[in-house]
Coordinates of N, CA and C in Angstrom, one line a residue:
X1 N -8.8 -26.4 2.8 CA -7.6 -25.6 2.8 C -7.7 -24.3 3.6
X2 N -8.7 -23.8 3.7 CA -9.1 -22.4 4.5 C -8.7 -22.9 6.0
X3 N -9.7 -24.0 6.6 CA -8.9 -24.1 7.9 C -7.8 -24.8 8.4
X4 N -7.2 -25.1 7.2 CA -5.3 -25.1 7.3 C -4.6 -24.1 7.7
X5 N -5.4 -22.8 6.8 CA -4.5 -21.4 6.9 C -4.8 -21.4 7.9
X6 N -6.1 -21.3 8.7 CA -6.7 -20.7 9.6 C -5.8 -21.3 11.1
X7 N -5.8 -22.2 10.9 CA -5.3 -22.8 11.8 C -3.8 -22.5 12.3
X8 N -2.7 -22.7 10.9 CA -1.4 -22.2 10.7 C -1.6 -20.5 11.4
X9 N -2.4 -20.1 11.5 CA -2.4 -18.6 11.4 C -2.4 -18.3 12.9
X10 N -3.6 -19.2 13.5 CA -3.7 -19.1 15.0 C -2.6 -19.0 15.8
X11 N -1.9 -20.3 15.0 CA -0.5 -20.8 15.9 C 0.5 -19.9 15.4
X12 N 0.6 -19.2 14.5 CA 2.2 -18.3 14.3 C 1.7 -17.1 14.1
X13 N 0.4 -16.5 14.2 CA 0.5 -15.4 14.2 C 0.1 -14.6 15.7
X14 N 0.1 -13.2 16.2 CA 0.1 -12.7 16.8 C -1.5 -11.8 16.7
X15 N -2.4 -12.5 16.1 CA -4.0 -12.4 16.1 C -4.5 -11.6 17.3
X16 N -4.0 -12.1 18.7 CA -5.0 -11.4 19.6 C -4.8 -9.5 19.8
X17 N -3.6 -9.3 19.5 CA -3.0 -8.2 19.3 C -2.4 -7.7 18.3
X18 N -3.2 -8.0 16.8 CA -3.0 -7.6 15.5 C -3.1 -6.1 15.5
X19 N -2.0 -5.0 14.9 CA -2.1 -4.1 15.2 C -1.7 -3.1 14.0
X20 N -2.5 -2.6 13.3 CA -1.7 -2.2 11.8 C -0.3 -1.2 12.0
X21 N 0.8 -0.9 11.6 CA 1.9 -0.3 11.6 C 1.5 1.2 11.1
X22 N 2.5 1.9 11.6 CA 2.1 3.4 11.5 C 2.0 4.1 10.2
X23 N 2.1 3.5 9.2 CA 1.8 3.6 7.9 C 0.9 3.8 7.1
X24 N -0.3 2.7 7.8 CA -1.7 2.8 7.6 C -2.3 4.0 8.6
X25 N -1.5 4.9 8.7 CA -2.3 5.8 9.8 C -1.5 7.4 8.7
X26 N -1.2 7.4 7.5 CA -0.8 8.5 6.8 C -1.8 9.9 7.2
X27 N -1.5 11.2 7.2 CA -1.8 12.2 7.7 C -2.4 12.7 5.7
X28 N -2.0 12.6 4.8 CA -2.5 12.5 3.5 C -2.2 11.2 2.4
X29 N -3.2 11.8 2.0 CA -3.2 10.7 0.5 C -1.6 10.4 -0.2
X30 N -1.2 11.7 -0.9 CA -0.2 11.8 -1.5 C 0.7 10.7 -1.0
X31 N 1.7 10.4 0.7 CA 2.2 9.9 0.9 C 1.5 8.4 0.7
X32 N 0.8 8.0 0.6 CA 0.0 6.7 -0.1 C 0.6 6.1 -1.3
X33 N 0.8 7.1 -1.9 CA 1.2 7.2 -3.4 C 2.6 6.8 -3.6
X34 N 3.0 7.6 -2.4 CA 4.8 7.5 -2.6 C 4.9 6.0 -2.0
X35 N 4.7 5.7 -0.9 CA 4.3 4.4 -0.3 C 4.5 3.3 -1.2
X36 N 3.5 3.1 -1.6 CA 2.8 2.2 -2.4 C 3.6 1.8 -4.0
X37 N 4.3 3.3 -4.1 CA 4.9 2.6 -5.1 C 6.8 2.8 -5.4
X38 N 7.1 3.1 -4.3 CA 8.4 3.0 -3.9 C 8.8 1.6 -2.9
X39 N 7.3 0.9 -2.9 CA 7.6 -0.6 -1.3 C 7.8 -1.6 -2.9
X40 N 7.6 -1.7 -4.0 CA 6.9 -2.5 -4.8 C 8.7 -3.1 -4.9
X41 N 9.5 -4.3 -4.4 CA 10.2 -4.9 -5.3 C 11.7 -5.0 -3.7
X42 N 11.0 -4.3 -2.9 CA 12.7 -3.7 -1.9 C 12.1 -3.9 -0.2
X43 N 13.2 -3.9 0.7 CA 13.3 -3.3 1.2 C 12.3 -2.5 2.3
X44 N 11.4 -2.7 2.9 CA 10.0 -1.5 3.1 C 11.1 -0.1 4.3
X45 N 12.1 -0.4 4.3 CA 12.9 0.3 5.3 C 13.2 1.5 4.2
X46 N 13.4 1.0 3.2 CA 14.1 2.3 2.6 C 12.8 3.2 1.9
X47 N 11.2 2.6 1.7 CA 10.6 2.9 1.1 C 9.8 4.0 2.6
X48 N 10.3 3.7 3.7 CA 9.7 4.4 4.5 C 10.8 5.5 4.9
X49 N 11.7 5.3 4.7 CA 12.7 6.3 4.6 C 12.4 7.6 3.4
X50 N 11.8 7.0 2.5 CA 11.6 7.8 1.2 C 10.5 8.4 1.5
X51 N 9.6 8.1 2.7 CA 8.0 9.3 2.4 C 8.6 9.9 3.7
X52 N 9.4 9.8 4.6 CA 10.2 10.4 6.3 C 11.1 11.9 5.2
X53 N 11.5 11.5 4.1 CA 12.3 11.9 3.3 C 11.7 13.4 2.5
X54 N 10.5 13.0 2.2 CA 9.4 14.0 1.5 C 8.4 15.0 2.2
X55 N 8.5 14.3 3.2 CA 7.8 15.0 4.3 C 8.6 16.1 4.9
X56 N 9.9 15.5 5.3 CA 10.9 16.6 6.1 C 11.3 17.8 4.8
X57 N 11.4 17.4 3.8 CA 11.8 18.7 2.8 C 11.1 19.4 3.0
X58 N 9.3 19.0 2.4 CA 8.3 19.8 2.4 C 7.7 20.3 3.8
X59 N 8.3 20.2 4.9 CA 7.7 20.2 5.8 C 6.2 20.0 5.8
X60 N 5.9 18.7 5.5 CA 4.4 18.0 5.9 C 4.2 17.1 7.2
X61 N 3.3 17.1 7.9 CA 2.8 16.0 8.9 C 2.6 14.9 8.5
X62 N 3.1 13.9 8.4 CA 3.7 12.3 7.9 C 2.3 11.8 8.4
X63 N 2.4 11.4 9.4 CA 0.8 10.5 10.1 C 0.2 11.3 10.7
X64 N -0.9 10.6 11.5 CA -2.1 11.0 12.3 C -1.9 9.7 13.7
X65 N -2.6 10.2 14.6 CA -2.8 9.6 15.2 C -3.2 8.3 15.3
X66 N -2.4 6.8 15.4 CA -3.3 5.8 15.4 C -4.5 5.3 15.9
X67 N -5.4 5.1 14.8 CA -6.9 4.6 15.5 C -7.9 6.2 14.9
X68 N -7.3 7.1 14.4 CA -8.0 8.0 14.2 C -8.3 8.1 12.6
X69 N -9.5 8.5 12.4 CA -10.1 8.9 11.4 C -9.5 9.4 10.8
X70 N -9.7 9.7 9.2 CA -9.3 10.9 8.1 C -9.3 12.2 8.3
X71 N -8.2 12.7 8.5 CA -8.1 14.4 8.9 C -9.4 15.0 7.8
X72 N -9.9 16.1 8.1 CA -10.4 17.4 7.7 C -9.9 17.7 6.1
X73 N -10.2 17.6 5.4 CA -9.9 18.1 3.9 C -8.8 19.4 3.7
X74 N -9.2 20.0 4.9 CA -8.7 21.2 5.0 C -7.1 21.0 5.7
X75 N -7.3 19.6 6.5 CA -6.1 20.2 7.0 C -4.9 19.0 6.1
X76 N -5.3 18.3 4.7 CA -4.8 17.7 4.2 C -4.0 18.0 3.5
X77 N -3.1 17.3 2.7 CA -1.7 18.1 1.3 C -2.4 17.2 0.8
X78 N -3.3 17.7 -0.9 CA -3.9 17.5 -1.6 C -3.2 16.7 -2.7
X79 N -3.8 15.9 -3.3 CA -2.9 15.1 -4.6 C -2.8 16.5 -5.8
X80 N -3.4 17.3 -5.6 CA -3.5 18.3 -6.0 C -2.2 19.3 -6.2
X81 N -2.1 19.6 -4.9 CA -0.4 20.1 -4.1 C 0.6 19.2 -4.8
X82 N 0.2 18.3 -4.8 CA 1.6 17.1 -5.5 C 1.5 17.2 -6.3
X83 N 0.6 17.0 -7.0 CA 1.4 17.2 -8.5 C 1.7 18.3 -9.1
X84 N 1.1 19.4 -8.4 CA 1.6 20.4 -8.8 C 3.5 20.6 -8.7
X85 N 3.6 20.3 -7.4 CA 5.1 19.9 -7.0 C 5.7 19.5 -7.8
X86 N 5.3 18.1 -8.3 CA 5.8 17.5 -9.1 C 6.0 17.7 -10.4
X87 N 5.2 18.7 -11.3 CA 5.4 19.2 -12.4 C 6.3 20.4 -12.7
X88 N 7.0 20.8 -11.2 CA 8.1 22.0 -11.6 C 8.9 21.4 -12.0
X89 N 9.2 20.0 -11.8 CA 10.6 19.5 -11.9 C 10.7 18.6 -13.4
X90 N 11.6 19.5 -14.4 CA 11.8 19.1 -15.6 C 12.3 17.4 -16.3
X91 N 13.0 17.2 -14.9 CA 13.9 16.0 -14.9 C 13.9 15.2 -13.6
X92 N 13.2 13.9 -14.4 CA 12.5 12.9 -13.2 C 13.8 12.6 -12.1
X93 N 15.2 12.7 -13.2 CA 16.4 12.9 -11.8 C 16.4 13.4 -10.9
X94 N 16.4 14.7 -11.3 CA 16.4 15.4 -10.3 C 15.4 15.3 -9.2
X95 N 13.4 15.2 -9.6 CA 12.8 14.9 -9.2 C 13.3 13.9 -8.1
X96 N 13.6 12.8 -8.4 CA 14.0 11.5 -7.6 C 15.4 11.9 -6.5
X97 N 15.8 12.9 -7.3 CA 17.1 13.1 -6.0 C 17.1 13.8 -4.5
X98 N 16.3 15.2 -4.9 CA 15.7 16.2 -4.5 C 14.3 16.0 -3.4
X99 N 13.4 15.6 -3.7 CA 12.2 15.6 -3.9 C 12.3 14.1 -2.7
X100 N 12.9 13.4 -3.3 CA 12.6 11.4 -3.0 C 13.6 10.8 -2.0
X101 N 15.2 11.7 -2.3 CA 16.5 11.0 -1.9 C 16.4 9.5 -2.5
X102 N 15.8 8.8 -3.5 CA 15.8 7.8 -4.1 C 15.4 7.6 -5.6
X103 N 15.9 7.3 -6.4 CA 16.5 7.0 -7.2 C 16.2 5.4 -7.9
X104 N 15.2 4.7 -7.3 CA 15.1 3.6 -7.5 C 14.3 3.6 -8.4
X105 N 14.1 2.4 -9.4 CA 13.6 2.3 -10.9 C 12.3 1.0 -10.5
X106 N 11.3 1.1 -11.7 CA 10.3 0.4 -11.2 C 10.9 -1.0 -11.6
X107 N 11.5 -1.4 -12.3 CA 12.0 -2.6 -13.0 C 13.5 -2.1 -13.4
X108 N 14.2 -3.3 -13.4 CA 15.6 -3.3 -13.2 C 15.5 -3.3 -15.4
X109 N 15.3 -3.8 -15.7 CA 15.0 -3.5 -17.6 C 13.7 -3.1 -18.2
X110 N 13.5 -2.0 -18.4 CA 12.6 -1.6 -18.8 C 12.1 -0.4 -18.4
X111 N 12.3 -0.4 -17.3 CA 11.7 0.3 -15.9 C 11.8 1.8 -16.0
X112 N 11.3 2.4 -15.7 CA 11.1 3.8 -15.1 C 11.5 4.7 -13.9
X113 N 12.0 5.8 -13.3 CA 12.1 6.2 -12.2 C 11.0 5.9 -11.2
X114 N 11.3 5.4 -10.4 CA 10.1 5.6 -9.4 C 9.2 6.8 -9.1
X115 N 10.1 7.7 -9.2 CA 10.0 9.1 -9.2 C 8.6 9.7 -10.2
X116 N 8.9 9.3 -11.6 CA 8.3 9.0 -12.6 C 7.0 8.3 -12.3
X117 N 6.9 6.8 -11.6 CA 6.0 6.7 -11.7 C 4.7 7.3 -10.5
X118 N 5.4 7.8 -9.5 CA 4.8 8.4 -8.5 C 3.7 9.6 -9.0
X119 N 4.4 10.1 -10.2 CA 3.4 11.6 -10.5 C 2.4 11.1 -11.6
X120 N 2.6 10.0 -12.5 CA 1.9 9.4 -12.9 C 0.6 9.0 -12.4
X121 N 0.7 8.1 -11.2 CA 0.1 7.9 -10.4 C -0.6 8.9 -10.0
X122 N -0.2 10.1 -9.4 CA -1.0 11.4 -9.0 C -1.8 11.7 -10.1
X123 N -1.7 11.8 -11.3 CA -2.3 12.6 -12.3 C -3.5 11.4 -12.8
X124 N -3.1 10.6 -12.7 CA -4.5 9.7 -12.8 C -5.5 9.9 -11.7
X125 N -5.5 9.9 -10.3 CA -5.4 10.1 -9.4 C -6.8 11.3 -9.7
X126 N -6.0 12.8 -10.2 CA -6.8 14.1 -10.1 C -7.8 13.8 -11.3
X127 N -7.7 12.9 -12.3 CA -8.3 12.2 -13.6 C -10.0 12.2 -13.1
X128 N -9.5 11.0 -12.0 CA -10.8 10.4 -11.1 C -11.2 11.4 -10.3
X129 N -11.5 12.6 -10.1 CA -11.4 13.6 -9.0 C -10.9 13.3 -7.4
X130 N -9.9 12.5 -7.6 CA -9.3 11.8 -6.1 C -8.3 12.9 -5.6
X131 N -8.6 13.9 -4.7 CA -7.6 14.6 -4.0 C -7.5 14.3 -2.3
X132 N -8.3 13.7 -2.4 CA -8.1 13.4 -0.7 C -8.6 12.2 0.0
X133 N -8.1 11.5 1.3 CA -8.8 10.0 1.3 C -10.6 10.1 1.3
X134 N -11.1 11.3 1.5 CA -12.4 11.2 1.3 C -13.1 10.7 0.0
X135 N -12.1 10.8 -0.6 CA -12.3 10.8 -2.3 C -12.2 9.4 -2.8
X136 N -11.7 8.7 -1.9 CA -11.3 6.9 -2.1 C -12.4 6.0 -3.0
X137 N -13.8 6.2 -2.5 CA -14.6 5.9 -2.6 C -15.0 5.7 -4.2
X138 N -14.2 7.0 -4.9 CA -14.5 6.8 -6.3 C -13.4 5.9 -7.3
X139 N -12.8 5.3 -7.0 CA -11.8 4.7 -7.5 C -11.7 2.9 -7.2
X140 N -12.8 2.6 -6.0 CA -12.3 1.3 -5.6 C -13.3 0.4 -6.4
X141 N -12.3 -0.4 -6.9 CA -13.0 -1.8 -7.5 C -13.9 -0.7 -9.2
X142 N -12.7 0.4 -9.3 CA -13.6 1.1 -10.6 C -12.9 -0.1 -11.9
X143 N -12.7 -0.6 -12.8 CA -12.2 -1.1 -14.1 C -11.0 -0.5 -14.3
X144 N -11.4 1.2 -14.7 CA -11.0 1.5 -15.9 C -9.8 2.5 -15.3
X145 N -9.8 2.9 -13.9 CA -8.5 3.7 -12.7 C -7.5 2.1 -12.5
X146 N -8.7 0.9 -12.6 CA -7.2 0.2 -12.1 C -6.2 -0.2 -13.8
X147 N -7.5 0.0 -14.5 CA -6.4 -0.2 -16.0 C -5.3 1.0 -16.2
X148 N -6.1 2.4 -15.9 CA -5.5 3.4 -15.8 C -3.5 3.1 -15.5
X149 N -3.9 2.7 -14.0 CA -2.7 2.3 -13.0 C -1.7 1.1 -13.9
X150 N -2.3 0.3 -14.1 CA -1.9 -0.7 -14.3 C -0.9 -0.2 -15.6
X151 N -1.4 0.8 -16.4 CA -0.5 1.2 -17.7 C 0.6 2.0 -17.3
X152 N 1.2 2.3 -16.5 CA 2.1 2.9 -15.6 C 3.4 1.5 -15.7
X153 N 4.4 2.0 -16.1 CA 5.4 1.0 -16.3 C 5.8 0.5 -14.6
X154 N 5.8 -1.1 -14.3 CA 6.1 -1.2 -13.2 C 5.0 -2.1 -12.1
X155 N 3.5 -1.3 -13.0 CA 2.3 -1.2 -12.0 C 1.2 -2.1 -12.7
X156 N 2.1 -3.0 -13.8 CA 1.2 -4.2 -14.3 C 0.1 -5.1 -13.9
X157 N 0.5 -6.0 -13.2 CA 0.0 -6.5 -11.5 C -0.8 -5.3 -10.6
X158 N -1.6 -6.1 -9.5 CA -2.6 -5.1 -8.7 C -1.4 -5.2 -7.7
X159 N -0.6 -5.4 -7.3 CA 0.3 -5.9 -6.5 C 0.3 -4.3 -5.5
X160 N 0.5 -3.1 -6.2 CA 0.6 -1.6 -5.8 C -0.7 -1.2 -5.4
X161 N -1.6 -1.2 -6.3 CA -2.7 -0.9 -6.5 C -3.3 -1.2 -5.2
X162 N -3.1 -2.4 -4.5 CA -4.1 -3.2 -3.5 C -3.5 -2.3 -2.2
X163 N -2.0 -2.6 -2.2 CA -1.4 -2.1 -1.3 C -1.8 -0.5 -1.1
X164 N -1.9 0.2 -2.2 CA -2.4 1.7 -2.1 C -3.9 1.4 -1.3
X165 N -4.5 0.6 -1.4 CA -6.1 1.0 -1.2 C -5.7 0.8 0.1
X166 N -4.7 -0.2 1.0 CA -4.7 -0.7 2.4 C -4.2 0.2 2.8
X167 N -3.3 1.0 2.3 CA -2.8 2.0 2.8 C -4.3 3.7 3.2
X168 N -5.0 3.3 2.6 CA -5.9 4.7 2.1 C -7.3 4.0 3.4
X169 N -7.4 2.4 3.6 CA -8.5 2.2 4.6 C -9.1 0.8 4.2
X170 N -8.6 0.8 3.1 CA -9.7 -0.5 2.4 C -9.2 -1.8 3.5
X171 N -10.4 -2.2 3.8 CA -10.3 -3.7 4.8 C -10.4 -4.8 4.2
X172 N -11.2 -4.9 3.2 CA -12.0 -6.4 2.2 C -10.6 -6.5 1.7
X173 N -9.5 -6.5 1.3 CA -8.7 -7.0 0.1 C -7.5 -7.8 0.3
X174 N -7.0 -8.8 -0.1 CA -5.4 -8.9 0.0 C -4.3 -8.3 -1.0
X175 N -3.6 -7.9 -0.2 CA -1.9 -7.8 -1.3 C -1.2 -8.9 -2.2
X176 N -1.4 -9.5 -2.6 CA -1.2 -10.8 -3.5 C 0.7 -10.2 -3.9
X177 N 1.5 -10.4 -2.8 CA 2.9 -10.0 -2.9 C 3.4 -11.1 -2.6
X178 N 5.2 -11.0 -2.9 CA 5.8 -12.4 -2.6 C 5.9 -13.0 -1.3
X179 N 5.6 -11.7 0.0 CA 5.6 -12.0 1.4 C 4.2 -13.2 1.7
X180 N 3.0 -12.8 1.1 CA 1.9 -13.7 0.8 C 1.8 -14.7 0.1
X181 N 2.7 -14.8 -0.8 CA 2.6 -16.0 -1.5 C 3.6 -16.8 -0.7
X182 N 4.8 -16.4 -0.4 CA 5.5 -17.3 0.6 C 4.8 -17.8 2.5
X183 N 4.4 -17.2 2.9 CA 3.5 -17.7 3.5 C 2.6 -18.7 3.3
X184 N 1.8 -18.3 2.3 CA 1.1 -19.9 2.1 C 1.8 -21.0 1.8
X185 N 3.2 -20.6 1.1 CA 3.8 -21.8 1.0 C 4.3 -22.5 1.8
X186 N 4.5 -21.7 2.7 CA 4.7 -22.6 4.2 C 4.2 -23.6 4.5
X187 N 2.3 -23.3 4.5 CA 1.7 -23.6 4.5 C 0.9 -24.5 4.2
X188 N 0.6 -24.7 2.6 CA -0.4 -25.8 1.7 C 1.2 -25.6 1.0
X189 N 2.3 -25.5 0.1 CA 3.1 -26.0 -0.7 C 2.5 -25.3 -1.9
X190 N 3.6 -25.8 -2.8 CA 2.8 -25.8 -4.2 C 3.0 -24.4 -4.6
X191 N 2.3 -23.8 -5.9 CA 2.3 -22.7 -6.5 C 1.4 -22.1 -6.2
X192 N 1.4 -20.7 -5.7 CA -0.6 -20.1 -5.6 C -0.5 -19.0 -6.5
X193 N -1.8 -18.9 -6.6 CA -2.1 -17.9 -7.8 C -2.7 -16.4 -6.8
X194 N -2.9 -15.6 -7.5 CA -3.4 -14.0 -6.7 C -4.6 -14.4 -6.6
X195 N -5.4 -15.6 -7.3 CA -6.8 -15.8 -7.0 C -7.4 -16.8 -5.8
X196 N -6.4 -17.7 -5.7 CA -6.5 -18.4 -4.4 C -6.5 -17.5 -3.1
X197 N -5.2 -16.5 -3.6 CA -4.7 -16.1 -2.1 C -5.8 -15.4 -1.5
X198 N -6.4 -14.8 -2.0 CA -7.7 -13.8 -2.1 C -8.9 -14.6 -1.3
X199 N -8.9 -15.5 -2.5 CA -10.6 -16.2 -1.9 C -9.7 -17.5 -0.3
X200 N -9.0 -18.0 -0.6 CA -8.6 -18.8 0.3 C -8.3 -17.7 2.3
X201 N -7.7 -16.5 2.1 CA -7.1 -16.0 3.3 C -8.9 -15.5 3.6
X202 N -9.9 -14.9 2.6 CA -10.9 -14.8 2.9 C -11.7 -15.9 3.5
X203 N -11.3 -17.1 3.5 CA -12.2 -18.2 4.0 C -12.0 -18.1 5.4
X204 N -10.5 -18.5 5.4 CA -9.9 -18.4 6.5 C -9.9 -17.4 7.7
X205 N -10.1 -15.7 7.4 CA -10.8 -14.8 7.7 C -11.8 -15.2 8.8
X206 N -13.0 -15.9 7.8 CA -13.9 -16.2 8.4 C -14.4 -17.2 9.7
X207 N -13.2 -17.9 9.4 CA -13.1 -19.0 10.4 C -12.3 -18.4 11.8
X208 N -11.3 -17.8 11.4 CA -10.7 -16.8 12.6 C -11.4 -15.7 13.7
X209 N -12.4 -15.3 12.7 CA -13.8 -14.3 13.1 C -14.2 -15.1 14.4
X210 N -14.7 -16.3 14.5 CA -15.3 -16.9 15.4 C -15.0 -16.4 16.7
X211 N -13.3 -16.4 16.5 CA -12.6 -16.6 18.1 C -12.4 -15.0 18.2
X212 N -11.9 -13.9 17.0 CA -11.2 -12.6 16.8 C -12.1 -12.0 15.9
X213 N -13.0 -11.4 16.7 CA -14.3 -11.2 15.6 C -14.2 -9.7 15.0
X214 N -12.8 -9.1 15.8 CA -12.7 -7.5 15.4 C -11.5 -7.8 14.2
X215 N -10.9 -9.1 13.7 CA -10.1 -9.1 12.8 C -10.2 -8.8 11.3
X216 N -9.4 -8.0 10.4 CA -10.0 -7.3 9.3 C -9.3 -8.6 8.1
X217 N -9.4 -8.5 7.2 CA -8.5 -9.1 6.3 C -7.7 -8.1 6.3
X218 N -7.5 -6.9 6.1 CA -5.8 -6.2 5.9 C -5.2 -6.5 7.4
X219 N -6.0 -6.9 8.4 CA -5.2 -6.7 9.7 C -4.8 -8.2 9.4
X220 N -5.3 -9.0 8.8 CA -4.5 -10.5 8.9 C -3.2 -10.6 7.7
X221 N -3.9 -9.8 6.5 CA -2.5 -9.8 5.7 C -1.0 -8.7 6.1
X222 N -2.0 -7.7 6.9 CA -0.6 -7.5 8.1 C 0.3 -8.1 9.1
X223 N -0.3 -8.7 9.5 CA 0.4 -9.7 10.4 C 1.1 -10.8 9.9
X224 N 0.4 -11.4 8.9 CA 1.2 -12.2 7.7 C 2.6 -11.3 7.5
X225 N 2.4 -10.3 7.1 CA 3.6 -9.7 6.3 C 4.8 -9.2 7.4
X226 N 4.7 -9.0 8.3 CA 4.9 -8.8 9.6 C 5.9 -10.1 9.8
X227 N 5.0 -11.2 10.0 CA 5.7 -12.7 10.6 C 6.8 -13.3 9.6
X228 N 6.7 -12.7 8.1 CA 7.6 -12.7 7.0 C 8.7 -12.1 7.2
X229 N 8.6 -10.8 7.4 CA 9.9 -10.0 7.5 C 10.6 -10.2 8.2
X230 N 10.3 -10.5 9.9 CA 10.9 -11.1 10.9 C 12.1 -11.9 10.9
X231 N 11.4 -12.6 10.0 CA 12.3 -13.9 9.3 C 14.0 -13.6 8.8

C-alpha cells in the first residue's frame, strides 16, 4: 500500500517544488493557536483572515520571513501577552467580535466559541511553561498537554493538536483531517483510520526520499492538502 501512495503522490503531486504556505512561517506562537483552532471544520480562507484580523487590531507582525528560523524571544508576542489579552474580556462575544471578527463555534451542538476555545488553549499552554516556539519542545508527544487539549470542547481528536505542532515546526507528524483522509481515498478506497494515515503516508515518505530526499512528512501532507483544496 505505501508504494501505491507513493507512487499516486509522484504523479499528482508537485514534490519537486513542495513548498510550505506562509502560515508555517508565523512571527509568534500565539497566532498558532488562533490558527489551529479556528481552521478546525471551515474554510482555511476565513481562518486566515481571522489571525490577518488579530494581528491588524493588535498591531503584531503576522510572519517571518520564509525559510527562517524562530525569532528572538525577545522580539516575540508571548502566550503570555495573550492571555493576558484575553482575560480582560468578560464575554467570550465580545472577545470573538472584537478581538477575532469571528464568531464561529467549535461544534455546531454543543460547541463553544472559538474564541473560548483559543484562551483555553493559551492557558494550558502557560500550564506547560510554553510561551514561545522555543518552548515547543516541552509539550511534544507529552500524554498529559495532549489530554489537557483534548478536554477543550471541540479539540477531542488530535486533529488541532497535530496541526498546531505543524504549524510551530514539527516535521515527523500527519494531520489526520478530512482533506487526508479523502486523498487516500482516492487512492487505496475504503475507510482509513488516523492510524493507517500516519504509519502508511510515513512508509510512503520513505519511498519518496529516494528520488526527494529533502522531503518532510509535513511538506508531503502539505502538498496533499494543497492538491485537495484545488479541487
Amino acid at each position: 500500500m505505501p508504494a501505491r501512495i507513493a507512487r499516486y503522490c509522484e504523479t499528482y503531486l508537485n514534490l519537486q517544488y513542495a513548498e510550505l504556505s506562509e502560515e508555517y512561517y508565523y512571527h509568534s506562537l500565539p497566532f498558532c493557536i488562533i490558527d489551529a483552532v479556528y481552521s478546525l471544520g471551515v474554510r482555511y480562507s476565513s481562518t486566515k483572515n481571522t489571525v490577518i484580523y488579530f494581528c491588524s487590531i493588535e498591531g503584531l507582525q503576522r510572519l517571518r520571513p520564509k525559510g527562517v528560523p524562530y525569532p528572538d524571544i525577545s522580539e516575540q508576542y508571548s502566550v503570555q501577552q495573550f492571555e493576558r489579552l484575553l482575560s480582560c474580556y468578560s464575554d467570550y462575544n465580545q472577545t470573538a467580535a472584537e478581538l477575532f471578527n469571528n464568531r464561529q463555534r467549535t461544534s455546531t451542538r454543543g460547541g463553544i466559541l472559538k474564541a473560548e476555545a483559543v484562551h483555553r488553549f493559551a492557558r494550558i499552554l502557560l500550564r506547560f511553561n510554553v510561551n514561545y516556539f522555543q518552548d515547543i519542545p516541552k509539550v511534544i508527544l507529552t500524554e498529559q498537554f495532549e489530554s489537557d487539549i483534548k478536554s477543550i470542547p471541540g479539540q477531542t481528536y488530535s486533529t488541532s493538536l497535530k496541526y498546531f505542532f505543524f504549524l510551530t515546526g514539527e516535521e515527523d507528524m500527519v494531520k489526520p483531517d478530512r482533506m487526508i483522509a479523502r486523498f487516500l481515498t482516492q487512492v487505496i478506497g475504503g475507510q482509513i483510520s488516523q492510524l493507517n494515515t500516519q504509519d502508511w503516508l510515513l512508509q510512503a515518505l520513505q519511498i519518496l526520499n529516494k528520488k526527494y530526499p529533502s522531503l518532510t512528512l509535513r511538506q508531503l501532507d502539505h502538498e496533499i492538502w494543497k492538491s485537495i483544496t484545488k479541487k
